[in-house]
Amino acid sequence: AQSVTQPDIHITVSEGASLELRCNYSYGATPYLFWYVQSPGQGLQLLLKYFSGDTLVQGIKGFEAEFKRSQSSFNLRKPSVHWSDAAEYFCAVAPQGGFQKLVFGTGTRLLVSP
Amino acid sequence: EPEVTQTPSHQVTQMGQEVILRCVPISNHLYFYWYRQILGQKVEFLVSFYNNEISEKSEIFDDQFSVERPDGSNFTLKIRSTKLEDSAMYFCASSQGNQPQHFGDGTRLSIL
């Protein structure tokens, strides 16, 4: 069965510092990969996606993620964190084809300190 | 940018009562989904819907749940007889198919 692991429940980063959120997946083939962000009381906003091709994908708000097939990972990065980035971040996978269920990780809550 | 809209934002219902959660997907999308998120837990898939029928459903989506697209714009989730454990945030999503799903802001369902 497909699964997604986000090993860090909470991460605290100083404003202006770099960020990396980890995501590992378990799936028989290369799935479609996504990062979503959820601010308190809000819905899920798509940050970026990987379908195929270039393994480094750029998203909104200055985020990027790198797909590493050998490590079954899709880590999210940002070079300089802003206070407004404080939120919950979810990694998700879907089988190739995309129009099927998303399987989400448990999320990582990002706290940004001044 | 087009959005998925969900109403109401918060629904409080007595245990055993029926509840209908409403969603208006993005207008040119063809695939519709419901997910739920119990407080403090991860987002879980409930059901997907395409061409007026259920494509896939999870084990959570039992006989107490149903979905409907009653007209060309709305997509609803009905819970027939609510239980305390149905308390959660329910998210509707829609997609063009081979494109990412877009989510609404959710309906917080509280069962008393």
mmCIF file of N, CA, C and O in Angstrom, chain A residues 36-80:
data_model
loop_
_atom_site.group_PDB
_atom_site.id
_atom_site.type_symbol
_atom_site.label_atom_id
_atom_site.label_comp_id
_atom_site.label_asym_id
_atom_site.label_seq_id
_atom_site.Cartn_x
_atom_site.Cartn_y
_atom_site.Cartn_z
ATOM 1 N N TYR A 36 1.614 20.369 -0.023
ATOM 2 C CA TYR A 36 0.536 21.311 0.267
ATOM 3 C C TYR A 36 0.857 22.015 1.587
ATOM 4 O O TYR A 36 1.494 21.442 2.472
ATOM 5 N N VAL A 37 0.351 23.245 1.730
ATOM 6 C CA VAL A 37 0.517 23.991 2.976
ATOM 7 C C VAL A 37 -0.860 24.333 3.525
ATOM 8 O O VAL A 37 -1.798 24.619 2.765
ATOM 9 N N GLN A 38 -0.980 24.248 4.842
ATOM 10 C CA GLN A 38 -2.240 24.560 5.514
ATOM 11 C C GLN A 38 -1.970 25.562 6.623
ATOM 12 O O GLN A 38 -1.318 25.235 7.614
ATOM 13 N N SER A 39 -2.459 26.767 6.449
ATOM 14 C CA SER A 39 -2.393 27.760 7.511
ATOM 15 C C SER A 39 -3.553 27.505 8.471
ATOM 16 O O SER A 39 -4.554 26.906 8.072
ATOM 17 N N PRO A 40 -3.447 27.962 9.713
ATOM 18 C CA PRO A 40 -4.488 27.673 10.711
ATOM 19 C C PRO A 40 -5.880 28.065 10.235
ATOM 20 O O PRO A 40 -6.092 29.182 9.765
ATOM 21 N N GLY A 41 -6.814 27.143 10.327
ATOM 22 C CA GLY A 41 -8.192 27.398 9.939
ATOM 23 C C GLY A 41 -8.431 27.494 8.444
ATOM 24 O O GLY A 41 -9.524 27.835 8.017
ATOM 25 N N GLN A 42 -7.410 27.198 7.682
ATOM 26 C CA GLN A 42 -7.530 27.319 6.226
ATOM 27 C C GLN A 42 -7.515 25.947 5.551
ATOM 28 O O GLN A 42 -7.264 24.926 6.188
ATOM 29 N N GLY A 43 -7.770 25.977 4.243
ATOM 30 C CA GLY A 43 -7.691 24.754 3.470
ATOM 31 C C GLY A 43 -6.263 24.444 3.057
ATOM 32 O O GLY A 43 -5.306 25.033 3.551
ATOM 33 N N LEU A 44 -6.132 23.530 2.147
ATOM 34 C CA LEU A 44 -4.825 23.077 1.677
ATOM 35 C C LEU A 44 -4.487 23.802 0.377
ATOM 36 O O LEU A 44 -5.242 23.748 -0.589
ATOM 37 N N GLN A 45 -3.341 24.449 0.390
ATOM 38 C CA GLN A 45 -2.899 25.164 -0.797
ATOM 39 C C GLN A 45 -1.733 24.415 -1.425
ATOM 40 O O GLN A 45 -0.760 24.077 -0.725
ATOM 41 N N LEU A 46 -1.791 24.191 -2.712
ATOM 42 C CA LEU A 46 -0.724 23.496 -3.417
ATOM 43 C C LEU A 46 0.513 24.380 -3.515
ATOM 44 O O LEU A 46 0.433 25.510 -3.994
ATOM 45 N N LEU A 47 1.647 23.875 -3.031
ATOM 46 C CA LEU A 47 2.918 24.586 -3.166
ATOM 47 C C LEU A 47 3.630 24.209 -4.455
ATOM 48 O O LEU A 47 4.165 25.074 -5.151
ATOM 49 N N LEU A 48 3.692 22.917 -4.726
ATOM 50 C CA LEU A 48 4.375 22.456 -5.928
ATOM 51 C C LEU A 48 4.042 20.988 -6.166
ATOM 52 O O LEU A 48 3.475 20.324 -5.302
ATOM 53 N N LYS A 49 4.419 20.539 -7.371
ATOM 54 C CA LYS A 49 4.124 19.154 -7.756
ATOM 55 C C LYS A 49 5.267 18.609 -8.598
ATOM 56 O O LYS A 49 6.010 19.363 -9.236
ATOM 57 N N TYR A 50 5.410 17.284 -8.562
ATOM 58 C CA TYR A 50 6.329 16.596 -9.449
ATOM 59 C C TYR A 50 5.543 15.522 -10.183
ATOM 60 O O TYR A 50 4.932 14.643 -9.560
ATOM 61 N N PHE A 51 5.607 15.599 -11.518
ATOM 62 C CA PHE A 51 4.976 14.555 -12.322
ATOM 63 C C PHE A 51 6.047 13.730 -13.025
ATOM 64 O O PHE A 51 6.020 12.511 -13.011
ATOM 65 N N SER A 52 6.975 14.415 -13.671
ATOM 66 C CA SER A 52 8.054 13.731 -14.390
ATOM 67 C C SER A 52 9.068 14.794 -14.802
ATOM 68 O O SER A 52 8.862 15.981 -14.583
ATOM 69 N N GLY A 53 10.169 14.351 -15.394
ATOM 70 C CA GLY A 53 11.138 15.303 -15.931
ATOM 71 C C GLY A 53 12.119 15.781 -14.894
ATOM 72 O O GLY A 53 12.583 15.008 -14.046
ATOM 73 N N ASP A 54 12.436 17.072 -14.932
ATOM 74 C CA ASP A 54 13.423 17.664 -14.043
ATOM 75 C C ASP A 54 13.090 17.350 -12.593
ATOM 76 O O ASP A 54 11.973 17.602 -12.138
ATOM 77 N N THR A 55 14.056 16.804 -11.885
ATOM 78 C CA THR A 55 13.788 16.348 -10.519
ATOM 79 C C THR A 55 13.761 17.474 -9.511
ATOM 80 O O THR A 55 13.374 17.263 -8.360
ATOM 81 N N LEU A 56 14.180 18.664 -9.892
ATOM 82 C CA LEU A 56 14.094 19.830 -9.010
ATOM 83 C C LEU A 56 12.938 20.689 -9.509
ATOM 84 O O LEU A 56 12.967 21.197 -10.625
ATOM 85 N N VAL A 57 11.929 20.819 -8.684
ATOM 86 C CA VAL A 57 10.743 21.565 -9.100
ATOM 87 C C VAL A 57 10.594 22.824 -8.258
ATOM 88 O O VAL A 57 10.878 22.823 -7.062
ATOM 89 N N GLN A 58 10.157 23.865 -8.918
ATOM 90 C CA GLN A 58 9.946 25.146 -8.256
ATOM 91 C C GLN A 58 8.463 25.326 -7.977
ATOM 92 O O GLN A 58 7.609 24.895 -8.759
ATOM 93 N N GLY A 59 8.170 25.945 -6.847
ATOM 94 C CA GLY A 59 6.785 26.182 -6.497
ATOM 95 C C GLY A 59 6.532 27.633 -6.171
ATOM 96 O O GLY A 59 7.354 28.498 -6.464
ATOM 97 N N ILE A 60 5.407 27.856 -5.522
ATOM 98 C CA ILE A 60 5.054 29.216 -5.143
ATOM 99 C C ILE A 60 5.762 29.606 -3.853
ATOM 100 O O ILE A 60 6.302 28.735 -3.142
ATOM 101 N N LYS A 61 5.779 30.885 -3.553
ATOM 102 C CA LYS A 61 6.323 31.426 -2.308
ATOM 103 C C LYS A 61 7.798 31.095 -2.101
ATOM 104 O O LYS A 61 8.266 31.067 -0.964
ATOM 105 N N GLY A 62 8.540 30.852 -3.171
ATOM 106 C CA GLY A 62 9.967 30.609 -3.060
ATOM 107 C C GLY A 62 10.358 29.198 -2.656
ATOM 108 O O GLY A 62 11.527 28.933 -2.357
ATOM 109 N N PHE A 63 9.411 28.277 -2.614
ATOM 110 C CA PHE A 63 9.704 26.895 -2.258
ATOM 111 C C PHE A 63 10.168 26.088 -3.465
ATOM 112 O O PHE A 63 9.779 26.369 -4.601
ATOM 113 N N GLU A 64 10.977 25.073 -3.187
ATOM 114 C CA GLU A 64 11.379 24.117 -4.192
ATOM 115 C C GLU A 64 11.430 22.738 -3.545
ATOM 116 O O GLU A 64 11.481 22.614 -2.310
ATOM 117 N N ALA A 65 11.397 21.704 -4.371
ATOM 118 C CA ALA A 65 11.508 20.341 -3.852
ATOM 119 C C ALA A 65 12.304 19.517 -4.838
ATOM 120 O O ALA A 65 12.284 19.766 -6.048
ATOM 121 N N GLU A 66 13.008 18.537 -4.308
ATOM 122 C CA GLU A 66 13.836 17.679 -5.143
ATOM 123 C C GLU A 66 13.386 16.239 -5.006
ATOM 124 O O GLU A 66 13.308 15.702 -3.896
ATOM 125 N N PHE A 67 13.088 15.618 -6.125
ATOM 126 C CA PHE A 67 12.707 14.211 -6.171
ATOM 127 C C PHE A 67 13.985 13.383 -6.312
ATOM 128 O O PHE A 67 14.778 13.599 -7.242
ATOM 129 N N LYS A 68 14.169 12.450 -5.378
ATOM 130 C CA LYS A 68 15.316 11.536 -5.458
ATOM 131 C C LYS A 68 14.765 10.113 -5.476
ATOM 132 O O LYS A 68 14.360 9.570 -4.437
ATOM 133 N N ARG A 69 14.789 9.527 -6.651
ATOM 134 C CA ARG A 69 14.210 8.193 -6.828
ATOM 135 C C ARG A 69 14.925 7.160 -5.959
ATOM 136 O O ARG A 69 14.302 6.316 -5.347
ATOM 137 N N SER A 70 16.257 7.264 -5.894
ATOM 138 C CA SER A 70 17.047 6.261 -5.167
ATOM 139 C C SER A 70 16.726 6.271 -3.676
ATOM 140 O O SER A 70 16.891 5.262 -2.993
ATOM 141 N N GLN A 71 16.281 7.403 -3.169
ATOM 142 C CA GLN A 71 15.964 7.524 -1.740
ATOM 143 C C GLN A 71 14.466 7.565 -1.490
ATOM 144 O O GLN A 71 14.038 7.703 -0.342
ATOM 145 N N SER A 72 13.657 7.462 -2.546
ATOM 146 C CA SER A 72 12.196 7.593 -2.419
ATOM 147 C C SER A 72 11.841 8.819 -1.586
ATOM 148 O O SER A 72 11.025 8.752 -0.659
ATOM 149 N N SER A 73 12.494 9.925 -1.933
ATOM 150 C CA SER A 73 12.268 11.139 -1.143
ATOM 151 C C SER A 73 11.837 12.295 -2.031
ATOM 152 O O SER A 73 12.105 12.324 -3.238
ATOM 153 N N PHE A 74 11.192 13.236 -1.393
ATOM 154 C CA PHE A 74 10.726 14.453 -2.079
ATOM 155 C C PHE A 74 10.742 15.562 -1.038
ATOM 156 O O PHE A 74 9.726 15.989 -0.527
ATOM 157 N N ASN A 75 11.935 16.031 -0.708
ATOM 158 C CA ASN A 75 12.104 17.006 0.367
ATOM 159 C C ASN A 75 11.828 18.421 -0.115
ATOM 160 O O ASN A 75 12.205 18.811 -1.227
ATOM 161 N N LEU A 76 11.205 19.178 0.748
ATOM 162 C CA LEU A 76 10.840 20.566 0.450
ATOM 163 C C LEU A 76 11.884 21.492 1.036
ATOM 164 O O LEU A 76 12.317 21.299 2.185
ATOM 165 N N ARG A 77 12.264 22.515 0.282
ATOM 166 C CA ARG A 77 13.303 23.442 0.745
ATOM 167 C C ARG A 77 12.894 24.877 0.475
ATOM 168 O O ARG A 77 12.114 25.163 -0.438
ATOM 169 N N LYS A 78 13.466 25.753 1.304
ATOM 170 C CA LYS A 78 13.350 27.182 1.059
ATOM 171 C C LYS A 78 14.614 27.833 1.589
ATOM 172 O O LYS A 78 15.017 27.548 2.724
ATOM 173 N N PRO A 79 15.261 28.678 0.825
ATOM 174 C CA PRO A 79 16.554 29.221 1.246
ATOM 175 C C PRO A 79 16.461 30.213 2.403
ATOM 176 O O PRO A 79 17.387 30.309 3.197
ATOM 177 N N SER A 80 15.343 30.938 2.505
ATOM 178 C CA SER A 80 15.234 31.947 3.558
ATOM 179 C C SER A 80 13.773 32.021 3.998
ATOM 180 O O SER A 80 12.910 32.477 3.254
#
